[in-house]
mmCIF file with all atom_site columns, C-alpha atoms in Angstrom:
data_model
loop_
_atom_site.group_PDB
_atom_site.id
_atom_site.type_symbol
_atom_site.label_atom_id
_atom_site.label_alt_id
_atom_site.label_comp_id
_atom_site.label_asym_id
_atom_site.label_entity_id
_atom_site.label_seq_id
_atom_site.pdbx_PDB_ins_code
_atom_site.Cartn_x
_atom_site.Cartn_y
_atom_site.Cartn_z
_atom_site.occupancy
_atom_site.B_iso_or_equiv
_atom_site.pdbx_formal_charge
_atom_site.auth_seq_id
_atom_site.auth_comp_id
_atom_site.auth_asym_id
_atom_site.auth_atom_id
_atom_site.pdbx_PDB_model_num
ATOM 1  C CA . MET A 1 1  ? -1.199  -15.737 39.655 1.00 82.00 ? 1  MET A CA 1
ATOM 2  C CA . GLU A 1 2  ? -3.217  -13.514 37.332 1.00 87.00 ? 2  GLU A CA 1
ATOM 3  C CA . ALA A 1 3  ? -0.863  -10.576 37.914 1.00 90.00 ? 3  ALA A CA 1
ATOM 4  C CA . LEU A 1 4  ? 2.160   -12.712 37.084 1.00 93.00 ? 4  LEU A CA 1
ATOM 5  C CA . LEU A 1 5  ? 0.556   -13.954 33.883 1.00 94.00 ? 5  LEU A CA 1
ATOM 6  C CA . LEU A 1 6  ? -0.347  -10.394 32.857 1.00 95.00 ? 6  LEU A CA 1
ATOM 7  C CA . ARG A 1 7  ? 3.225   -9.304  33.495 1.00 96.00 ? 7  ARG A CA 1
ATOM 8  C CA . ILE A 1 8  ? 4.574   -12.141 31.342 1.00 96.00 ? 8  ILE A CA 1
ATOM 9  C CA . VAL A 1 9  ? 2.195   -11.197 28.517 1.00 95.00 ? 9  VAL A CA 1
ATOM 10 C CA . ASP A 1 10 ? 3.220   -7.537  28.843 1.00 95.00 ? 10 ASP A CA 1
ATOM 11 C CA . THR A 1 11 ? 6.890   -8.433  28.688 1.00 97.00 ? 11 THR A CA 1
ATOM 12 C CA . PHE A 1 12 ? 6.470   -10.751 25.703 1.00 96.00 ? 12 PHE A CA 1
ATOM 13 C CA . PHE A 1 13 ? 4.589   -8.179  23.636 1.00 97.00 ? 13 PHE A CA 1
ATOM 14 C CA . LEU A 1 14 ? 6.962   -5.373  24.610 1.00 97.00 ? 14 LEU A CA 1
ATOM 15 C CA . VAL A 1 15 ? 10.024  -7.391  23.611 1.00 97.00 ? 15 VAL A CA 1
ATOM 16 C CA . TYR A 1 16 ? 8.427   -8.418  20.317 1.00 97.00 ? 16 TYR A CA 1
ATOM 17 C CA . MET A 1 17 ? 7.452   -4.824  19.506 1.00 96.00 ? 17 MET A CA 1
ATOM 18 C CA . ILE A 1 18 ? 10.998  -3.681  20.222 1.00 96.00 ? 18 ILE A CA 1
ATOM 19 C CA . MET A 1 19 ? 12.318  -6.466  17.984 1.00 96.00 ? 19 MET A CA 1
ATOM 20 C CA . ILE A 1 20 ? 10.041  -5.335  15.150 1.00 95.00 ? 20 ILE A CA 1
ATOM 21 C CA . PHE A 1 21 ? 11.032  -1.706  15.656 1.00 95.00 ? 21 PHE A CA 1
ATOM 22 C CA . ILE A 1 22 ? 14.754  -2.536  15.533 1.00 94.00 ? 22 ILE A CA 1
ATOM 23 C CA . ARG A 1 23 ? 14.138  -4.733  12.476 1.00 93.00 ? 23 ARG A CA 1
ATOM 24 C CA . ILE A 1 24 ? 12.440  -1.847  10.667 1.00 90.00 ? 24 ILE A CA 1
ATOM 25 C CA . LEU A 1 25 ? 15.143  0.663   11.590 1.00 91.00 ? 25 LEU A CA 1
ATOM 26 C CA . GLY A 1 26 ? 17.880  -1.807  10.685 1.00 89.00 ? 26 GLY A CA 1
ATOM 27 C CA . SER A 1 27 ? 16.442  -2.274  7.220  1.00 86.00 ? 27 SER A CA 1
ATOM 28 C CA . TRP A 1 28 ? 17.436  1.314   6.465  1.00 87.00 ? 28 TRP A CA 1
ATOM 29 C CA . PHE A 1 29 ? 21.120  0.445   7.002  1.00 87.00 ? 29 PHE A CA 1
ATOM 30 C CA . PRO A 1 30 ? 22.394  -2.198  4.571  1.00 84.00 ? 30 PRO A CA 1
ATOM 31 C CA . ASP A 1 31 ? 25.579  -2.799  6.598  1.00 86.00 ? 31 ASP A CA 1
ATOM 32 C CA . PHE A 1 32 ? 23.563  -4.098  9.548  1.00 85.00 ? 32 PHE A CA 1
ATOM 33 C CA . GLN A 1 33 ? 21.664  -6.632  7.477  1.00 84.00 ? 33 GLN A CA 1
ATOM 34 C CA . ASP A 1 34 ? 24.674  -8.952  7.348  1.00 85.00 ? 34 ASP A CA 1
ATOM 35 C CA . SER A 1 35 ? 25.110  -9.109  11.114 1.00 89.00 ? 35 SER A CA 1
ATOM 36 C CA . THR A 1 36 ? 24.130  -12.158 13.142 1.00 91.00 ? 36 THR A CA 1
ATOM 37 C CA . TRP A 1 37 ? 21.805  -10.302 15.487 1.00 90.00 ? 37 TRP A CA 1
ATOM 38 C CA . PHE A 1 38 ? 19.984  -8.694  12.580 1.00 92.00 ? 38 PHE A CA 1
ATOM 39 C CA . ARG A 1 39 ? 19.417  -12.077 10.949 1.00 92.00 ? 39 ARG A CA 1
ATOM 40 C CA . PHE A 1 40 ? 18.129  -13.299 14.324 1.00 94.00 ? 40 PHE A CA 1
ATOM 41 C CA . LEU A 1 41 ? 15.612  -10.425 14.427 1.00 94.00 ? 41 LEU A CA 1
ATOM 42 C CA . ALA A 1 42 ? 14.619  -11.005 10.818 1.00 93.00 ? 42 ALA A CA 1
ATOM 43 C CA . PHE A 1 43 ? 14.087  -14.716 11.434 1.00 95.00 ? 43 PHE A CA 1
ATOM 44 C CA . TYR A 1 44 ? 11.568  -14.033 14.209 1.00 96.00 ? 44 TYR A CA 1
ATOM 45 C CA . THR A 1 45 ? 9.880   -10.891 12.901 1.00 96.00 ? 45 THR A CA 1
ATOM 46 C CA . ASP A 1 46 ? 9.738   -11.325 9.118  1.00 94.00 ? 46 ASP A CA 1
ATOM 47 C CA . PRO A 1 47 ? 7.001   -13.989 9.101  1.00 96.00 ? 47 PRO A CA 1
ATOM 48 C CA . TYR A 1 48 ? 4.736   -11.659 11.084 1.00 96.00 ? 48 TYR A CA 1
ATOM 49 C CA . LEU A 1 49 ? 5.597   -8.616  8.954  1.00 95.00 ? 49 LEU A CA 1
ATOM 50 C CA . SER A 1 50 ? 5.308   -10.603 5.714  1.00 94.00 ? 50 SER A CA 1
ATOM 51 C CA . PHE A 1 51 ? 1.708   -11.441 6.558  1.00 95.00 ? 51 PHE A CA 1
ATOM 52 C CA . PHE A 1 52 ? 0.818   -7.734  6.468  1.00 95.00 ? 52 PHE A CA 1
ATOM 53 C CA . ARG A 1 53 ? 3.030   -7.015  3.470  1.00 92.00 ? 53 ARG A CA 1
ATOM 54 C CA . SER A 1 54 ? 1.090   -9.613  1.514  1.00 93.00 ? 54 SER A CA 1
ATOM 55 C CA . PHE A 1 55 ? -2.072  -7.478  1.442  1.00 91.00 ? 55 PHE A CA 1
ATOM 56 C CA . ILE A 1 56 ? -0.794  -3.927  2.099  1.00 91.00 ? 56 ILE A CA 1
ATOM 57 C CA . PRO A 1 57 ? 1.285   -2.813  -0.883 1.00 88.00 ? 57 PRO A CA 1
ATOM 58 C CA . PRO A 1 58 ? 3.922   -0.099  -0.477 1.00 88.00 ? 58 PRO A CA 1
ATOM 59 C CA . ILE A 1 59 ? 2.890   3.385   -1.530 1.00 89.00 ? 59 ILE A CA 1
ATOM 60 C CA . GLY A 1 60 ? 5.825   4.789   -3.431 1.00 87.00 ? 60 GLY A CA 1
ATOM 61 C CA . MET A 1 61 ? 8.885   4.353   -1.245 1.00 85.00 ? 61 MET A CA 1
ATOM 62 C CA . PHE A 1 62 ? 6.846   3.947   1.937  1.00 87.00 ? 62 PHE A CA 1
ATOM 63 C CA . ASP A 1 63 ? 5.794   0.609   3.403  1.00 88.00 ? 63 ASP A CA 1
ATOM 64 C CA . PHE A 1 64 ? 2.934   1.124   5.826  1.00 91.00 ? 64 PHE A CA 1
ATOM 65 C CA . SER A 1 65 ? 2.482   -2.564  6.643  1.00 92.00 ? 65 SER A CA 1
ATOM 66 C CA . PRO A 1 66 ? 4.702   -2.382  9.780  1.00 92.00 ? 66 PRO A CA 1
ATOM 67 C CA . LEU A 1 67 ? 2.443   0.331   11.143 1.00 93.00 ? 67 LEU A CA 1
ATOM 68 C CA . VAL A 1 68 ? -0.602  -1.904  10.695 1.00 95.00 ? 68 VAL A CA 1
ATOM 69 C CA . ALA A 1 69 ? 1.410   -4.785  12.192 1.00 95.00 ? 69 ALA A CA 1
ATOM 70 C CA . PHE A 1 70 ? 2.066   -2.685  15.324 1.00 95.00 ? 70 PHE A CA 1
ATOM 71 C CA . PHE A 1 71 ? -1.631  -1.881  15.703 1.00 96.00 ? 71 PHE A CA 1
ATOM 72 C CA . ALA A 1 72 ? -2.578  -5.527  15.198 1.00 97.00 ? 72 ALA A CA 1
ATOM 73 C CA . LEU A 1 73 ? -0.024  -6.599  17.797 1.00 96.00 ? 73 LEU A CA 1
ATOM 74 C CA . GLN A 1 74 ? -1.423  -4.110  20.296 1.00 96.00 ? 74 GLN A CA 1
ATOM 75 C CA . LEU A 1 75 ? -4.934  -5.386  19.610 1.00 97.00 ? 75 LEU A CA 1
ATOM 76 C CA . LEU A 1 76 ? -3.750  -8.950  20.112 1.00 97.00 ? 76 LEU A CA 1
ATOM 77 C CA . GLU A 1 77 ? -2.113  -7.930  23.389 1.00 96.00 ? 77 GLU A CA 1
ATOM 78 C CA . TYR A 1 78 ? -5.330  -6.293  24.566 1.00 96.00 ? 78 TYR A CA 1
ATOM 79 C CA . LEU A 1 79 ? -7.412  -9.354  23.661 1.00 96.00 ? 79 LEU A CA 1
ATOM 80 C CA . THR A 1 80 ? -4.965  -11.703 25.346 1.00 96.00 ? 80 THR A CA 1
ATOM 81 C CA . LYS A 1 81 ? -4.979  -9.658  28.540 1.00 95.00 ? 81 LYS A CA 1
ATOM 82 C CA . SER A 1 82 ? -8.784  -9.422  28.545 1.00 94.00 ? 82 SER A CA 1
ATOM 83 C CA . LEU A 1 83 ? -8.989  -13.223 28.261 1.00 93.00 ? 83 LEU A CA 1
ATOM 84 C CA . ILE A 1 84 ? -6.658  -13.593 31.220 1.00 91.00 ? 84 ILE A CA 1
ATOM 85 C CA . ILE A 1 85 ? -8.664  -11.157 33.341 1.00 89.00 ? 85 ILE A CA 1
ATOM 86 C CA . THR A 1 86 ? -12.000 -12.875 32.678 1.00 81.00 ? 86 THR A CA 1
#
């Protein structure tokens, strides 16, 4: 049972990280932002990314908040898995 739960957590975090990654890459291409699937990604990832954007300002043209969001998501994954194991 524990192994199944760990696998589900792994899958959830992997899918969400991929969604965030695609969302970030898609923001570089304005034509994609009007597509249905891109709006779907934005709907589920923007609240999480907006949290980090609220206290990490862009430096010039570069927005480092997604990088911090990735690290925070990995930390959350680690903590969730450690709670399941114990």
